[in-house]
Amino acid sequence: MPTYNEAETLETVLRGVRRAAPHADILVIDDGSPDGTGAIADRAASEDSQITVHHRAGKLGLGTAYRHGFQHALAHGYSTAVEMDSDGSHLPEQLPDLISAVASGSDLAVGTRWIPGGEIVNWPWYRRLISRTGTGVARVALRSRLRDLTSGYRALSADALRELDLDRLDSQGYGFQVETAWLLERAGLPIAEVPITFVERAGGSSKMSPGIVLEALRNVIRWGFEIRFGRLSGRGSRV
Ligand SMILES: Nc1nc2c(ncn2[C@@H]2O[C@H](COP(=O)(O)OP(=O)(O)O[C@H]3O[C@H](CO)[C@@H](O)[C@H](O)[C@@H]3O)[C@@H](O)[C@H]2O)c(=O)[nH]1
């Protein structure tokens, strides 16, 4: 669970996860949040031995936080890793749906908003537009069939984490979601799209920025070129 300035929501989310998945170990990766989120996570960890907190020096990006978390999961032999936001957008009660999709044989379960049963609550029109356009552009550029490539609520098997070859991922920011889903789809691993309800955060604010959107867009276009015309730069033989 990556956190940056989520002091208003973190405690509630952690409680929700504990209720929904009593046996799950939780890793919070906080990037030195100025609002004291790290201290809130530390307090939660002192009351729950299944919570671990890693503090990083500064805001290093959502993608690098997930890479760090996945490396931790592999190093500690977990069979399943879940990624979710710490702002209340991802409902903890839907965790078992994602986890059981992996337990039933999928290597990636993507919490998907844009399929029957999926829903978005209270998102302004421009966020819907960014999300739909982002997935639409990525689907065409990367020849993907997945319907919510940017979703950040997912479960992955250990095989999926190994397949990703984490040190070679390009994305620092939110493009990480597109990159990882697309690589696993290309590798032919079984993927489940599980409907989720995404609820606009109850407190705090989004860390989405033009720079983050641009990085994702630049990478998606580059990967798309590489698929069609061969290696241009970066990822090379993985395309
Ligand atoms: N450690 C760390 N955490 C971060 C950073 N940037 C964001 N986060 C954390 O990552 C989560 C998602 O960030 P938000 O800023 O709340 O995302 P959003 O705008 O609500 O975006 C949602 O929609 C995107 C588009 O569909 C998704 O890509 C994204 O995962 C998320 O679900 C939050 O828990 C936030 O604290 C960072 O640099 N470092």
XYZ file of C-alpha atoms and ligand atoms in Angstrom:
278
model
C 0.000 0.000 0.000
C 1.777 3.154 -1.188
C 1.141 6.284 0.836
C 1.866 9.925 0.264
C -0.059 12.406 2.412
C -2.925 10.085 3.326
C -3.207 10.979 7.025
C -6.961 11.500 6.694
C -7.723 8.042 5.330
C -4.958 5.544 6.133
C -6.207 4.343 9.508
C -9.705 3.603 8.207
C -8.341 1.776 5.186
C -6.018 -0.365 7.306
C -8.903 -1.290 9.589
C -11.006 -2.197 6.561
C -8.276 -4.420 5.130
C -7.828 -6.179 8.443
C -11.582 -6.901 8.567
C -11.765 -8.093 4.962
C -8.564 -10.162 4.984
C -7.769 -11.083 8.588
C -4.667 -13.118 7.699
C -3.106 -10.713 5.220
C 0.238 -9.105 5.923
C 0.222 -5.419 5.019
C 3.217 -3.453 3.797
C 2.854 0.330 3.850
C 5.425 2.185 1.742
C 5.468 5.816 2.786
C 7.537 8.386 0.960
C 8.235 10.753 3.842
C 4.726 12.247 3.756
C 4.899 15.759 5.244
C 1.406 15.321 6.762
C 2.524 12.619 9.215
C 1.114 9.589 7.379
C 4.305 7.687 8.207
C 3.766 8.147 11.949
C 0.152 6.966 11.625
C 1.380 3.857 9.812
C 4.004 3.251 12.502
C 1.331 3.486 15.206
C -0.870 0.997 13.348
C 2.124 -1.336 13.010
C 2.806 -1.151 16.738
C -0.749 -2.395 17.367
C -0.852 -5.040 14.595
C 2.142 -7.329 14.099
C 1.017 -8.087 10.537
C 1.617 -4.505 9.446
C 5.107 -3.481 8.282
C 6.092 0.045 7.322
C 8.914 1.032 4.999
C 9.892 4.684 5.003
C 11.536 6.094 1.908
C 13.371 9.401 1.898
C 11.056 11.409 -0.361
C 8.349 11.189 -2.991
C 9.770 8.678 -5.445
C 6.613 7.830 -7.396
C 3.797 5.303 -7.255
C 5.498 2.945 -9.713
C 8.722 2.731 -7.722
C 6.731 2.180 -4.508
C 4.955 -0.813 -6.062
C 8.221 -2.166 -7.438
C 9.660 -1.940 -3.918
C 6.595 -3.730 -2.494
C 6.671 -6.492 -5.081
C 10.390 -7.061 -4.473
C 9.584 -7.408 -0.773
C 6.793 -9.912 -1.573
C 9.117 -12.045 -3.704
C 11.956 -11.905 -1.194
C 9.606 -13.080 1.566
C 8.021 -15.904 -0.420
C 4.431 -14.643 -0.633
C 2.228 -16.505 -3.110
C -0.027 -13.495 -3.782
C 0.536 -9.741 -3.643
C -2.190 -7.115 -3.766
C -1.858 -3.469 -4.679
C -4.380 -0.925 -3.504
C -4.672 2.801 -2.857
C -4.623 4.066 0.721
C -7.163 6.841 0.165
C -10.366 4.798 0.466
C -10.992 4.597 -3.290
C -10.557 0.840 -3.278
C -13.086 -0.933 -1.093
C -11.424 -3.455 1.236
C -14.538 -5.645 1.137
C -13.736 -6.377 -2.527
C -10.284 -7.734 -1.613
C -11.478 -11.355 -1.315
C -12.792 -11.226 -4.922
C -9.334 -10.314 -6.215
C -7.491 -12.769 -4.001
C -9.784 -15.659 -4.882
C -9.384 -14.963 -8.608
C -5.640 -15.558 -8.178
C -6.254 -18.569 -5.945
C -8.422 -20.004 -8.740
C -5.607 -19.861 -11.287
C -5.318 -16.324 -12.643
C -1.855 -14.768 -12.386
C -3.289 -11.261 -12.433
C -6.708 -10.124 -11.214
C -7.436 -6.551 -12.303
C -10.107 -4.700 -10.339
C -12.002 -3.304 -13.310
C -14.341 -0.317 -13.374
C -15.404 -0.405 -16.989
C -17.210 -3.762 -17.173
C -20.701 -4.824 -16.100
C -20.786 -4.834 -12.302
C -17.973 -2.277 -12.138
C -18.705 1.275 -11.047
C -17.222 4.676 -10.260
C -18.742 6.779 -7.505
C -18.271 10.551 -7.269
C -15.522 10.998 -9.824
C -15.690 14.312 -11.670
C -16.142 14.145 -15.431
C -12.519 15.048 -16.184
C -11.167 12.115 -14.121
C -13.489 9.737 -15.961
C -12.271 11.230 -19.213
C -8.575 10.858 -18.281
C -9.119 7.276 -17.154
C -11.159 6.216 -20.196
C -8.860 8.013 -22.625
C -5.787 6.554 -20.923
C -7.085 3.015 -21.173
C -8.393 3.639 -24.718
C -5.054 4.968 -26.013
C -3.116 2.210 -24.268
C -5.439 -0.518 -25.606
C -4.918 0.617 -29.183
C -1.188 1.364 -28.897
C -0.408 -1.869 -27.070
C -3.038 -4.073 -28.748
C -4.424 -4.923 -25.343
C -7.829 -6.451 -24.676
C -7.931 -5.372 -21.030
C -10.649 -2.881 -20.197
C -9.092 -1.025 -17.267
C -5.367 -0.826 -17.834
C -4.863 2.018 -15.355
C -6.646 0.411 -12.419
C -4.582 0.345 -9.246
C -6.552 -2.366 -7.424
C -5.081 -5.744 -8.323
C -3.838 -9.084 -7.095
C -0.802 -10.790 -8.632
C 0.639 -14.272 -8.229
C 4.317 -14.807 -7.423
C 4.725 -16.133 -10.986
C 3.415 -12.815 -12.302
C 5.878 -10.881 -10.125
C 8.750 -12.998 -11.420
C 7.563 -12.593 -15.012
C 7.662 -8.800 -14.632
C 11.411 -8.779 -14.047
C 10.907 -5.811 -11.753
C 14.295 -4.127 -12.204
C 13.604 -3.668 -15.897
C 10.293 -1.799 -15.635
C 10.314 1.676 -17.173
C 7.587 3.543 -15.262
C 8.157 5.727 -12.218
C 4.554 6.930 -11.940
C 1.031 5.718 -12.669
C 2.077 4.311 -16.068
C 3.311 1.394 -13.962
C -0.241 0.053 -13.973
C -0.409 -0.002 -17.768
C 3.100 -1.386 -18.149
C 2.667 -4.291 -15.758
C -0.792 -5.372 -16.991
C 0.337 -5.176 -20.602
C 3.547 -7.169 -20.016
C 1.639 -9.939 -18.279
C -0.987 -10.005 -21.027
C 1.757 -10.228 -23.671
C 3.387 -13.056 -21.764
C 0.112 -14.977 -22.073
C -0.502 -15.354 -18.350
C -4.131 -15.943 -17.325
C -5.764 -12.633 -16.368
C -9.127 -12.098 -14.670
C -11.037 -8.817 -14.848
C -12.958 -8.517 -11.603
C -15.625 -5.801 -11.349
C -14.942 -3.221 -8.631
C -16.593 -0.106 -7.307
C -14.123 2.787 -7.267
C -15.121 5.559 -4.870
C -13.600 9.038 -5.052
C -11.367 9.609 -2.014
C -13.075 10.841 1.148
C -10.171 13.076 2.213
C -6.778 14.321 1.071
C -6.033 14.942 -2.584
C -4.929 13.077 -5.701
C -1.228 13.043 -6.586
C -1.990 12.816 -10.291
C -0.105 15.562 -12.138
C 0.496 16.556 -15.764
C 4.035 15.152 -15.446
C 2.681 11.759 -14.371
C 0.179 11.684 -17.255
C 2.891 12.715 -19.730
C 5.304 10.037 -18.553
C 2.618 7.381 -19.017
C 1.627 8.695 -22.438
C 5.239 8.913 -23.631
C 5.945 5.353 -22.525
C 2.755 3.928 -24.043
C 3.542 5.529 -27.411
C 7.142 4.288 -27.260
C 6.103 0.720 -26.383
C 3.532 0.822 -29.184
C 6.230 1.857 -31.674
C 8.519 -0.845 -30.403
C 5.841 -3.497 -30.868
C 5.328 -2.453 -34.474
C 8.757 -1.352 -35.631
C 11.219 -3.017 -33.286
C 13.449 -1.628 -30.635
C 13.821 2.145 -30.372
C 15.222 2.479 -26.891
C 14.980 1.239 -23.340
C 13.112 -2.006 -22.872
C 14.604 -3.649 -25.965
C 14.271 -7.409 -26.062
C 11.227 -7.457 -23.788
C 9.101 -6.056 -26.611
N 4.687 5.969 -1.602
C 4.104 6.712 -2.544
N 2.760 6.654 -2.702
C 2.190 7.412 -3.658
C 2.924 8.267 -4.506
N 2.059 8.878 -5.358
C 0.819 8.419 -5.040
N 0.906 7.544 -4.011
C -0.184 6.795 -3.388
O -0.767 6.012 -4.420
C -2.167 5.916 -4.250
C -2.883 6.440 -5.506
O -2.586 7.815 -5.650
P -3.755 8.893 -5.873
O -3.105 10.177 -6.163
O -4.777 8.825 -4.817
O -4.385 8.297 -7.189
P -5.694 8.741 -7.891
O -5.519 10.069 -8.482
O -6.887 8.493 -7.046
O -5.592 7.673 -9.053
C -6.243 6.432 -9.049
O -6.583 6.261 -10.365
C -5.512 6.100 -11.274
C -6.087 6.080 -12.651
O -7.056 5.085 -12.765
C -4.756 4.848 -10.935
O -3.685 4.667 -11.848
C -4.246 4.964 -9.548
O -3.655 3.752 -9.138
C -5.389 5.268 -8.622
O -6.232 4.119 -8.516
C -2.500 6.707 -2.986
O -2.582 5.791 -1.927
C -1.296 7.643 -2.838
O -1.038 8.032 -1.509
C 4.350 8.311 -4.333
O 5.088 9.022 -5.005
N 4.871 7.520 -3.337
